[in-house]
Tab-separated table of C-alpha atoms and ligand atoms in Angstrom:
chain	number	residue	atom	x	y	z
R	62	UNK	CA	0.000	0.000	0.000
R	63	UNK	CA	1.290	3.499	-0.981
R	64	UNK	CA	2.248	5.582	1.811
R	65	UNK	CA	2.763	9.754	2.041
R	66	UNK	CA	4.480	11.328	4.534
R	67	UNK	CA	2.590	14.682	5.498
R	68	UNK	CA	4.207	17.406	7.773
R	69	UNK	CA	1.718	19.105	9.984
R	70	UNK	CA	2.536	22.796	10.958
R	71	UNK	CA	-0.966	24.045	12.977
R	72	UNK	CA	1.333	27.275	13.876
R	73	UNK	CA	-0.967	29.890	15.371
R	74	UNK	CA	-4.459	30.660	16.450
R	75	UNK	CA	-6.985	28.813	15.016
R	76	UNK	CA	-4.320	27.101	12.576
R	77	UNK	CA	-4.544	24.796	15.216
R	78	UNK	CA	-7.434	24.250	14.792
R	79	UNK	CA	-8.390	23.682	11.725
R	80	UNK	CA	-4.875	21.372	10.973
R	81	UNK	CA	-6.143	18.690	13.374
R	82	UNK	CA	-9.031	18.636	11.461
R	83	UNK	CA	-7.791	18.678	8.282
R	84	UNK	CA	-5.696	15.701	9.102
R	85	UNK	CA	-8.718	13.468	10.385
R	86	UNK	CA	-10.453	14.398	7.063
R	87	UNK	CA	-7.056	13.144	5.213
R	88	UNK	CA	-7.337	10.163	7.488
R	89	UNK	CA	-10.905	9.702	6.919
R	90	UNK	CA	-10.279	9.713	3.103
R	91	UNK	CA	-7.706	7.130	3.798
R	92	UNK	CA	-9.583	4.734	5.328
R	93	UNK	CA	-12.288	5.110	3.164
R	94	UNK	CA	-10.080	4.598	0.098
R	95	UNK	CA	-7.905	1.513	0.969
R	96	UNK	CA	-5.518	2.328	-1.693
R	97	UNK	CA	-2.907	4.286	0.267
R	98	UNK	CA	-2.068	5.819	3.999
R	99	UNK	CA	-0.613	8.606	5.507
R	100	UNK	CA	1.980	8.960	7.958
R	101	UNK	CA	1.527	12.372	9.532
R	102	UNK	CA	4.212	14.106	11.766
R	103	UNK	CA	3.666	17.056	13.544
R	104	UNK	CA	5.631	20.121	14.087
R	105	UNK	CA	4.952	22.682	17.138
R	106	UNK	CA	6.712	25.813	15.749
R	107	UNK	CA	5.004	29.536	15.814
R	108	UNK	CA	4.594	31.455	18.391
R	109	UNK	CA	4.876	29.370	21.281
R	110	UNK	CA	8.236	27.998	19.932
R	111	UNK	CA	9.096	31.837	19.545
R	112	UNK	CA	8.467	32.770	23.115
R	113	UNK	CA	10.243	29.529	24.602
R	114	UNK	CA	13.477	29.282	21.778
R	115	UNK	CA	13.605	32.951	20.361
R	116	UNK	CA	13.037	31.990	16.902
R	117	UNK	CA	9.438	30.398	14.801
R	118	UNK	CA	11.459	26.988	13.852
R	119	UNK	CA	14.346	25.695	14.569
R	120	UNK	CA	17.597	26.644	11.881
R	121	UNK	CA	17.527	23.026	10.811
R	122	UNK	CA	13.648	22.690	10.573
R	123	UNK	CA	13.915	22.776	6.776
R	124	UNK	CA	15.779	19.714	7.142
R	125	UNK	CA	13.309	18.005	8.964
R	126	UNK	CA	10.550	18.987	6.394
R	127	UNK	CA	13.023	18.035	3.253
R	128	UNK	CA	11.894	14.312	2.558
R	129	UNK	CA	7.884	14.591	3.270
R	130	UNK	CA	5.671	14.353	0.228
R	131	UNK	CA	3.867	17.624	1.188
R	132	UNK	CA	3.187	20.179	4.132
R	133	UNK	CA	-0.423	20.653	5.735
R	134	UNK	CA	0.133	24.561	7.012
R	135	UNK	CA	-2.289	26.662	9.187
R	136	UNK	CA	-1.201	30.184	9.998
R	137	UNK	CA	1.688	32.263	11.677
R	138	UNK	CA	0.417	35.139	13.772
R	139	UNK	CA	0.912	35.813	16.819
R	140	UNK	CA	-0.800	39.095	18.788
R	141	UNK	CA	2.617	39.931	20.780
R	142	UNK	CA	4.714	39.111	18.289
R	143	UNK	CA	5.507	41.543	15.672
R	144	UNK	CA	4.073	40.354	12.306
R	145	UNK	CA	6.891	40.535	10.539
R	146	UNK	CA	9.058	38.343	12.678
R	147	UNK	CA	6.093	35.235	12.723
R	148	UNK	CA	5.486	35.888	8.653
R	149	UNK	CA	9.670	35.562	7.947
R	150	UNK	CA	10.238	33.097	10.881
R	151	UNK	CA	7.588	30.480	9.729
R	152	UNK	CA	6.249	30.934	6.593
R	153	UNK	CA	8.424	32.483	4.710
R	154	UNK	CA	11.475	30.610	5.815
R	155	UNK	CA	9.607	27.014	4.280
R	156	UNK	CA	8.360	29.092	1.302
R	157	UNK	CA	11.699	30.892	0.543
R	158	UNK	CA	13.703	27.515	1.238
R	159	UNK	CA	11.830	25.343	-0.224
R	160	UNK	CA	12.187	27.438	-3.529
R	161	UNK	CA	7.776	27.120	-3.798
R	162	UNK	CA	7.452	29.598	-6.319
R	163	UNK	CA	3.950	29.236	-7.600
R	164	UNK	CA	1.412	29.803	-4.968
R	165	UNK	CA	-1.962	29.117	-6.120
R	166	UNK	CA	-5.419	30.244	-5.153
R	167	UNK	CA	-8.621	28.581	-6.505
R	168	UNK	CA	-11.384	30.546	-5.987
R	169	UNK	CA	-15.403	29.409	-6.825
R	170	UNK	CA	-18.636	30.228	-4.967
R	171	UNK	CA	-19.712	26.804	-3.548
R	172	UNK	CA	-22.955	25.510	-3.320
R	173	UNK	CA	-24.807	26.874	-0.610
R	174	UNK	CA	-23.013	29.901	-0.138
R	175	UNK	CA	-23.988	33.003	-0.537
R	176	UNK	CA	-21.301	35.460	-2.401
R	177	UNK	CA	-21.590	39.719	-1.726
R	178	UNK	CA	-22.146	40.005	-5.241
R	179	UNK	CA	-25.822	40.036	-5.851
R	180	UNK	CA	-25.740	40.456	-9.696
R	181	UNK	CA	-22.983	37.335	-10.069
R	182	UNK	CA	-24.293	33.634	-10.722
R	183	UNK	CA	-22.055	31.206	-8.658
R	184	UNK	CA	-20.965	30.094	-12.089
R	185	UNK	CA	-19.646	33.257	-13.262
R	186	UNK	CA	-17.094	33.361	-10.335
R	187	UNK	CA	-14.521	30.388	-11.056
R	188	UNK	CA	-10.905	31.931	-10.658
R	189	UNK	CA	-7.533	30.635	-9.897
R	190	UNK	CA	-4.782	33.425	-8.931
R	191	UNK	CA	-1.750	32.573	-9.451
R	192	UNK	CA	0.914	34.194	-7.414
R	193	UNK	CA	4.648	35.052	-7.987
R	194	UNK	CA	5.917	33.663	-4.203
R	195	UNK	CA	9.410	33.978	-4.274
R	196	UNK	CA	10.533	37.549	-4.983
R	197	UNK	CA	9.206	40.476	-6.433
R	198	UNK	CA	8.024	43.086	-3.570
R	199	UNK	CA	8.618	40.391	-0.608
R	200	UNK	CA	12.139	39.127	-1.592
R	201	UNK	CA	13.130	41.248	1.972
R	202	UNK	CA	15.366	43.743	0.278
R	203	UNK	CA	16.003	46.979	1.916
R	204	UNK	CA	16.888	48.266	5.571
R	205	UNK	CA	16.914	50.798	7.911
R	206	UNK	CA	19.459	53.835	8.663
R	207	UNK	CA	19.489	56.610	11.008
R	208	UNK	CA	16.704	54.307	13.082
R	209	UNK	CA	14.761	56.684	15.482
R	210	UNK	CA	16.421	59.981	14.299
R	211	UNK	CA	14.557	62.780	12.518
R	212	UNK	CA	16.624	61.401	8.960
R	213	UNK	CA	15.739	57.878	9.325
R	214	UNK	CA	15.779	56.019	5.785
R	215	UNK	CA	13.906	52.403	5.311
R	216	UNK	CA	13.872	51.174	1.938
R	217	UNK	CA	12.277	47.629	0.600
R	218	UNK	CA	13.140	46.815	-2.733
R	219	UNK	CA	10.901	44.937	-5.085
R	220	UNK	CA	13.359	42.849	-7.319
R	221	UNK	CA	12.526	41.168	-10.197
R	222	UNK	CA	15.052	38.933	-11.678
R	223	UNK	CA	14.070	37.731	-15.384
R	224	UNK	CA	14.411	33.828	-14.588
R	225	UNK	CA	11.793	34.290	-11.515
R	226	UNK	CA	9.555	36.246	-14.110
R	227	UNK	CA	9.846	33.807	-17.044
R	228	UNK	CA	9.050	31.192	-14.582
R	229	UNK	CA	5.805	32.016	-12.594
R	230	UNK	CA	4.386	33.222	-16.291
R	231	UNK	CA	5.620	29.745	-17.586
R	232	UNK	CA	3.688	28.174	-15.209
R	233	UNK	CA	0.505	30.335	-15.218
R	234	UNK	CA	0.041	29.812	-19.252
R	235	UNK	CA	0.248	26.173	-18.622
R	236	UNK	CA	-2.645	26.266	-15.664
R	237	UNK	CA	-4.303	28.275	-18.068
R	238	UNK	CA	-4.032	25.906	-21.031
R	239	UNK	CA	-4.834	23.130	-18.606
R	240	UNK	CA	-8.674	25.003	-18.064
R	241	UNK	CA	-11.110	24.641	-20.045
R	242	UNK	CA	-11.566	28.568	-21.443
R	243	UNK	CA	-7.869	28.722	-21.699
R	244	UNK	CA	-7.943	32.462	-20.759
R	245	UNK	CA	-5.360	34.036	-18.666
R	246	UNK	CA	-5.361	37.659	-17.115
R	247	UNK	CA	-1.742	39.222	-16.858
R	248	UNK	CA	-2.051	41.965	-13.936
R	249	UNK	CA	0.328	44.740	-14.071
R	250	UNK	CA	1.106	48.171	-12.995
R	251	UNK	CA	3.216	49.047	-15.486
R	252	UNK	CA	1.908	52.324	-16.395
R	253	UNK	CA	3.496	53.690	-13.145
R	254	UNK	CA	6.249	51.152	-12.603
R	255	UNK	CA	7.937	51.849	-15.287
R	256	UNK	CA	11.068	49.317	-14.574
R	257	UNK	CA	10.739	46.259	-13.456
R	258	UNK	CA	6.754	46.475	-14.423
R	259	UNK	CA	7.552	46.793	-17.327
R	260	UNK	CA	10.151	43.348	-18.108
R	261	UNK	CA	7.169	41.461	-16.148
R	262	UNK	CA	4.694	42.918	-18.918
R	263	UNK	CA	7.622	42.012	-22.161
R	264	UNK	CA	8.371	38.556	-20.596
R	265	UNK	CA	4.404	37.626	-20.603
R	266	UNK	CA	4.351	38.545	-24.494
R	267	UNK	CA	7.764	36.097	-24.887
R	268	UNK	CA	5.785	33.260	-22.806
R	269	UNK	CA	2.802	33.986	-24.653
R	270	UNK	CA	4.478	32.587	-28.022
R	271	UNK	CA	4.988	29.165	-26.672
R	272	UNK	CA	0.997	29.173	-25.701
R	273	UNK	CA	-0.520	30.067	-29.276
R	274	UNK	CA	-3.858	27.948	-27.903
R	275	UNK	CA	-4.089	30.501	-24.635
R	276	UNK	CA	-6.175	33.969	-24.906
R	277	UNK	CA	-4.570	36.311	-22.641
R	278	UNK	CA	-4.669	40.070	-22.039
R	279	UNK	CA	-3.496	42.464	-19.206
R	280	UNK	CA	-4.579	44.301	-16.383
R	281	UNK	CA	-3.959	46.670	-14.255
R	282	UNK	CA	-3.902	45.873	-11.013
R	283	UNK	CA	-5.990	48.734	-10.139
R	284	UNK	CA	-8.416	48.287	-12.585
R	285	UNK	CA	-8.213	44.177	-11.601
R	286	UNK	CA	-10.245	44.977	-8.476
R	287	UNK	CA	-12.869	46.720	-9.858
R	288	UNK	CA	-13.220	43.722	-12.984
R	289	UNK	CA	-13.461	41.008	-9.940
R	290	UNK	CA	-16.423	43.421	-8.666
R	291	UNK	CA	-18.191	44.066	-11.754
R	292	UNK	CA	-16.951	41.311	-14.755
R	293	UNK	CA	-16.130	38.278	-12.522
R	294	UNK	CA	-16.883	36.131	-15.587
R	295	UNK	CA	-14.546	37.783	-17.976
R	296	UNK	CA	-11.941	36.691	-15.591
R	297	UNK	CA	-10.401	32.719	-15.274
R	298	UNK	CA	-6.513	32.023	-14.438
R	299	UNK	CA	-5.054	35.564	-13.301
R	300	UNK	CA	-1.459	35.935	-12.627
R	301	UNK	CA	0.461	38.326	-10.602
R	302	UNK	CA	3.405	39.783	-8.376
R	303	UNK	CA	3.713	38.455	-5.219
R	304	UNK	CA	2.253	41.637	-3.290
R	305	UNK	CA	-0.934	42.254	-6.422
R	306	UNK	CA	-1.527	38.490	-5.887
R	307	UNK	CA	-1.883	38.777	-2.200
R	308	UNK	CA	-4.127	41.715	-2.234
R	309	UNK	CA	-6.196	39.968	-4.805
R	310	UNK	CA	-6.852	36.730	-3.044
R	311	UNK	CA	-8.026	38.487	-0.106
R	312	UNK	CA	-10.660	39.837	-2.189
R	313	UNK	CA	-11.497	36.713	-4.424
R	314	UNK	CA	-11.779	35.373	-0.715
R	315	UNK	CA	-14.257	37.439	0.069
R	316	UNK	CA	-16.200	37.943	-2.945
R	317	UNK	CA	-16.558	33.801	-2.979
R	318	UNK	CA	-18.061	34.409	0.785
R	319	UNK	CA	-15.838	34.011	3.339
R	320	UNK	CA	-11.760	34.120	3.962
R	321	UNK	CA	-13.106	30.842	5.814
R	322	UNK	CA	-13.421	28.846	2.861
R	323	UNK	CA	-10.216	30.022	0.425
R	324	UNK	CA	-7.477	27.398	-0.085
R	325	UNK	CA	-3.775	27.853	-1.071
R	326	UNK	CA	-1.120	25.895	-2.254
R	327	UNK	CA	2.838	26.852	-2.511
R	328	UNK	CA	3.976	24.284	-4.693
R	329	UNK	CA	7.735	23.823	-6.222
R	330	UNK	CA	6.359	22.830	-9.624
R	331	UNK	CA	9.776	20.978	-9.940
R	332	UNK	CA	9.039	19.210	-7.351
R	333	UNK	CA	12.879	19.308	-5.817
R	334	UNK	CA	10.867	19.885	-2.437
R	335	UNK	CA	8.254	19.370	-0.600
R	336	UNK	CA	4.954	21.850	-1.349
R	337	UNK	CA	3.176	23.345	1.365
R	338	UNK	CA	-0.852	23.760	1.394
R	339	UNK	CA	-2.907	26.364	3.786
R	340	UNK	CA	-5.897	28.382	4.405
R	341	UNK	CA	-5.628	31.685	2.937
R	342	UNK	CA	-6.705	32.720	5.931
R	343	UNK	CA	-4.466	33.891	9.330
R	344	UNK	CA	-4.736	33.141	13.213
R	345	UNK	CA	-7.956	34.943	13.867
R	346	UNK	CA	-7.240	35.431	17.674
R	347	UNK	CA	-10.270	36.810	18.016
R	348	UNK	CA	-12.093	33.212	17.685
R	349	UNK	CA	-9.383	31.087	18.777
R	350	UNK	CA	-10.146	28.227	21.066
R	351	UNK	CA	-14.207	29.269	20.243
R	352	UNK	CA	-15.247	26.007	17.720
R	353	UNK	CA	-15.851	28.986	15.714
R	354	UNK	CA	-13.248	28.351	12.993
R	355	UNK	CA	-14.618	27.413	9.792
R	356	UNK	CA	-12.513	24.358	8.644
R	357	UNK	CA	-13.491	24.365	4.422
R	358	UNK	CA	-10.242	26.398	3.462
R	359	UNK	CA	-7.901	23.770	5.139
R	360	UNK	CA	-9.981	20.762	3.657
R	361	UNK	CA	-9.831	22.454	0.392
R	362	UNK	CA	-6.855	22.822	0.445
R	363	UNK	CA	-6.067	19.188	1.510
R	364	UNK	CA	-8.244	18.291	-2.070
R	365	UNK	CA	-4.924	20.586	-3.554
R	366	UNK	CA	-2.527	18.392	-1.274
R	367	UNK	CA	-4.010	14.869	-2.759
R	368	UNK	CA	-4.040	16.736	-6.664
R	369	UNK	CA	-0.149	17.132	-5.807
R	370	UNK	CA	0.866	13.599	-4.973
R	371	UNK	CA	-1.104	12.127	-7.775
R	372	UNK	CA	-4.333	10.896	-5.007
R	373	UNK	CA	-6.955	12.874	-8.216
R	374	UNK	CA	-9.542	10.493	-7.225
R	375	UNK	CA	-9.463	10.935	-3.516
R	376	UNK	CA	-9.362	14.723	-4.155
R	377	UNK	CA	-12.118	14.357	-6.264
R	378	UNK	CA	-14.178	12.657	-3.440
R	379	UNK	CA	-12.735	14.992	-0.826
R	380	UNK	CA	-14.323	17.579	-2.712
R	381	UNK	CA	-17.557	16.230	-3.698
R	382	UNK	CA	-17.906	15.834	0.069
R	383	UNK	CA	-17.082	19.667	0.843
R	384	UNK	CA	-19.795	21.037	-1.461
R	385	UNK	CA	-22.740	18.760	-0.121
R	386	UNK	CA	-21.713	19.983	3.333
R	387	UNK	CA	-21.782	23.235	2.094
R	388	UNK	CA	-24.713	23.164	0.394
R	389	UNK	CA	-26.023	22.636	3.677
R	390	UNK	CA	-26.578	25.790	5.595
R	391	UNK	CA	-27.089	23.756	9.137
R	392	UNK	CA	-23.412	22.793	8.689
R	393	UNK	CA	-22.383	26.452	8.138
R	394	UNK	CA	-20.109	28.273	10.690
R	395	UNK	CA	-20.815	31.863	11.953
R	396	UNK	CA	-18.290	33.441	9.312
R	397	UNK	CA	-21.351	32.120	7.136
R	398	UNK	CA	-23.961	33.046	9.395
R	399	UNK	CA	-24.283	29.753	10.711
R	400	UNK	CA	-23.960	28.341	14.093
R	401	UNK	CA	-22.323	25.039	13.325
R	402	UNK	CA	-18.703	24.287	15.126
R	403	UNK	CA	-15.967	23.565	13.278
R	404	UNK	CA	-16.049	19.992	14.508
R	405	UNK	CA	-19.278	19.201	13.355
R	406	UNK	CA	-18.462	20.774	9.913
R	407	UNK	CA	-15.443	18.463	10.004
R	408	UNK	CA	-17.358	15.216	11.611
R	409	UNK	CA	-19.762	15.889	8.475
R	410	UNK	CA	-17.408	15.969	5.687
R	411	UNK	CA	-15.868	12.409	7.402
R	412	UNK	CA	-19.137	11.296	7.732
R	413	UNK	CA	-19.599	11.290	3.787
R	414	UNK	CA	-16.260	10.183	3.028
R	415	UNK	CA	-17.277	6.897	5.165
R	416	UNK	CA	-20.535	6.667	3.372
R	417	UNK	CA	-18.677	6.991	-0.023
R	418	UNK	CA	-16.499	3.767	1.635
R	419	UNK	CA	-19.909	1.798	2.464
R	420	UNK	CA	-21.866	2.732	-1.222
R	421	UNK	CA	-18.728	1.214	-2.783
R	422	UNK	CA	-18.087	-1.761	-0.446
R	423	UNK	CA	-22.340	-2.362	-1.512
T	136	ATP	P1	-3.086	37.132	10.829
T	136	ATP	O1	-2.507	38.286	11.558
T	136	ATP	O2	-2.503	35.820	11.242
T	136	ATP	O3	-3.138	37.301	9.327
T	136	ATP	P2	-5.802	38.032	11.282
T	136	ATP	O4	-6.671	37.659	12.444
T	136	ATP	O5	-5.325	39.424	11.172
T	136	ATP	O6	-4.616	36.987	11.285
T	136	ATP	P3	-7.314	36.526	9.428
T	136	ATP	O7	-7.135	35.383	10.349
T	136	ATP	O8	-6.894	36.296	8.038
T	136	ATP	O9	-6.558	37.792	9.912
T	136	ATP	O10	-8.852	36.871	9.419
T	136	ATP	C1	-9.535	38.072	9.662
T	136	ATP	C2	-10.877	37.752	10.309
T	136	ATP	O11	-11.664	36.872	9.510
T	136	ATP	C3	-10.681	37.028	11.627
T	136	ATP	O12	-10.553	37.940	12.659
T	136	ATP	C4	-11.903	36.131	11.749
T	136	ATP	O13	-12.941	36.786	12.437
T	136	ATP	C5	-12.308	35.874	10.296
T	136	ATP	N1	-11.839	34.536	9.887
T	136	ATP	C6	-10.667	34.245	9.270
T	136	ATP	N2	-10.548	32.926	9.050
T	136	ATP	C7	-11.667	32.353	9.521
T	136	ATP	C8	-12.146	31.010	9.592
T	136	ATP	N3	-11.440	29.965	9.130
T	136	ATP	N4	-13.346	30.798	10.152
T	136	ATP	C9	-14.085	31.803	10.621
T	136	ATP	N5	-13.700	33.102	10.585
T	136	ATP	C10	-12.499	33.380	10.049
C-alpha cells in the first residue's frame, strides 16, 4: 500500500485548529479509500516555539521537512509578536527555502453559499490566482538607517530577476491551457512602474508565443479589483506579483463568501521539495479556542494536497464531500452566518467520506 508522509505545521491561532481537522479528514479519506495511507508528523513551531526558543522553527527545521511528500500549514500570527518576525520566521522561511514559487489560489462560490455580489451567478465566479511567491516586492530587500532619528531612511526593494519572471508566467500559461476557457489575465502596474513592471509585462508577451492555444490580455492591477467586482466572468486564471496576488486573493476570498473557505497551495512545480498547502486565511485570535473556525479552506486545500501527490480520485471525493456539506446551511459556521462548530463541519465531511467507503463496499 502506498504511503505519504505529510508534515503538519498548525502554527498559530486557530491554525490549530483547523490542521487537526484537516488531518482526520485526510485520514478519513484514507480509510475510506484503501488504496494508500498517511503517515503524519507534527511540528509545534510559531509562536509558542518563539516565546520559549527565540526563533518560529528551529535553523535546521527545513531539514526536517526536506523528505515529506507535502506540508499541511495553518497560519503564523501571533498578537505579541511583531508580524513581521512570525510571517519571515515560519512561513516564509519554508516558502523561501523550499524554492515554492507558484502559490496558487482557486477561488469558486460553492454551493450553498452566498457570495456579496448580488448580480454574479455562482458560475460566473470560477478563478484561480496565481501568485509570484518567491521575490518580487517580498524578496526582503532593503533596511533601515538613522533608526529613530529625525533622517531615518527604510527602503524595501521589489526585485525582479528575469528567470523568476519567465518562470511564474511559464507556469501560469500552462494552468491556463490546462482550463477549459484557456484564458489568462496578466495583472500589471506598469503604467506607473515603469522598470521592473515593465520586463514582467515584455516577458508575458515572450511566454505567450509558446501558448498560441491561450487567450490572454493584461490588467492593471488597479483596474483588476474593480473587474473582480463588476466582470467576474470575464476573468479565469489571473497571474500576478507576489504583493498584487496577495491583495487579490483576499478579495477573491471574500467575494466567494468568506476568507473561511479560500485554499492555497505553494507548490515547487519541480518538485525538488516538498509543497506546502494552507488556508488563505491567518490566526484569527479573536475566535481562537471558540469552535468557531470554519474548517473548508484547510480541507480544500487538503483536495490541492491529494491533486499534488497524484491521489486525483481521492481529491475528487474529498471535494464532492465539501460542497454537499456546504450546500447545507445547518453545517455552516458563523463566518457564514451559521452556528455550526468547526467539529461538526469536520465530523460531516468524514461522515460522507465513510458513506462513499460503504456505497462502494455495496
Ligand atoms: P493574521 O494576523 O494571522 O493574518 P488576522 O486575524 O489578522 O490573522 P485573518 O485570520 O486572516 O486575519 O482573518 C480576519 C478575520 O476573519 C478574523 O478575525 C476572523 O474573524 C475571520 N476569519 C478568518 N478565518 C476564519 C475562519 N477559518 N473561520 C471563521 N472566521 C475566520
Amino acid at each position: 500500500m502506498k504511503s505519504y508522509r505529510i508534515a503538519c505545521i498548525p502554527g498559530d491561532g486557530i491554525g490549530k485548529e483547523v490542521v487537526p481537522a484537516g488531518q482526520a479528514v485526510l485520514e478519513a479519506l484514507a480509510a475510506a479509500q484503501r488504496g494508500f495511507r498517511f503517515e503524519f508528523s507534527t511540528f509545534d513551531w510559531g509562536g509558542d516555539w518563539y516565546r520559549a526558543h527565540g526563533e518560529m522553527m528551529p535553523a535546521a527545521g527545513l531539514e526536517a521537512l526536506r523528505h515529506v511528500d507535502a506540508i499541511l500549514f495553518g497560519s503564523a500570527g501571533d498578537p505579541h509578536i511583531p508580524d513581521h518576525i512570525t510571517l519571515w520566521g515560519l512561513r516564509l522561511k519554508i516558502c523561501q527555502g523550499f524554492d515554492q514559487y507558484a502559490n496558487v489560489r482557486p477561488t469558486r462560490i460553492l454551493p450553498g453559499i452566498d457570495g456579496p455580489l448580488k448580480r454574479c451567478a455562482p458560475a460566473d465566479l470560477d478563478w484561480v490566482i496565481v501568485r509570484e511567491n518567491s521575490e518580487g516586492e517580498y524578496s526582503g530587500v532593503g533596511g533601515r538607517v538613522h533608526q529613530g532619528h529625525p533622517i531615518e531612511v527604510a527602503t524595501d526593494l521589489s526585485m525582479m530577476t528575469r528567470a523568476g519572471v519567465e518562470r511564474i508566467m511559464r507556469f501560469a500559461f500552462r494552468l491556463a491551457q490546462s482550463r477549459p476557457r484557456k484564458l489568462l489575465t496578466v495583472v500589471t502596474k506598469s503604467n506607473a512602474q515603469r522598470h521592473a513592471m515593465v520586463m514582467w509585462d515584455e516577458i508575458a508577451v515572450q511566454v505567450a508565443q509558446e501558448f498560441p492555444d491561450v487567450k490572454w490580455d493584461k490588467e492593471l492591477v488597479d483596474a483588476c479589483t474593480a473587474r473582480m467586482v463588476n466582470r467576474p466572468a470575464s476573468l479565469d486564471t489571473v497571474v500576478a506579483t507576489n504583493l498584487h496576488a496577495d491583495i487579490l486573493s483576499d478579495l477573491a476570498a471574500a467575494l466567494a463568501g468568506s476568507l473561511g473557505i479560500a485554499p492555497t497551495a505553494n507548490i515547487d512545480p519541480e518538485r525538488r521539495y516538498p509543497s506546502m498547502f494552507e488556508p488563505i486565511h491567518g490566526s484569527a485570535f479573536d475566535i481562537m479556542g471558540k469552535g468557531l473556525a470554519n474548517p473548508i479552506g484547510t480541507f480544500w486545500s487538503c483536495v490541492m494536497l491529494l491533486d499534488h501527490i497524484g491521489e486525483s480520485e481521492a481529491a475528487r471525493q474529498l471535494m464532492q464531500a465539501i460542497e454537499k456539506v456546504t450546500a447545507d446551511p445547518r453545517l455552516h459556521t458563523r463566518d457564514l452566518g451559521g452556528k455550526a462548530t468547526t467539529e461538526e463541519v469536520t465530523n460531516a465531511v468524514c461522515a460522507l467520506l465513510a458513506q462513499n467507503d460503504r456505497l462502494r463496499v455495496a
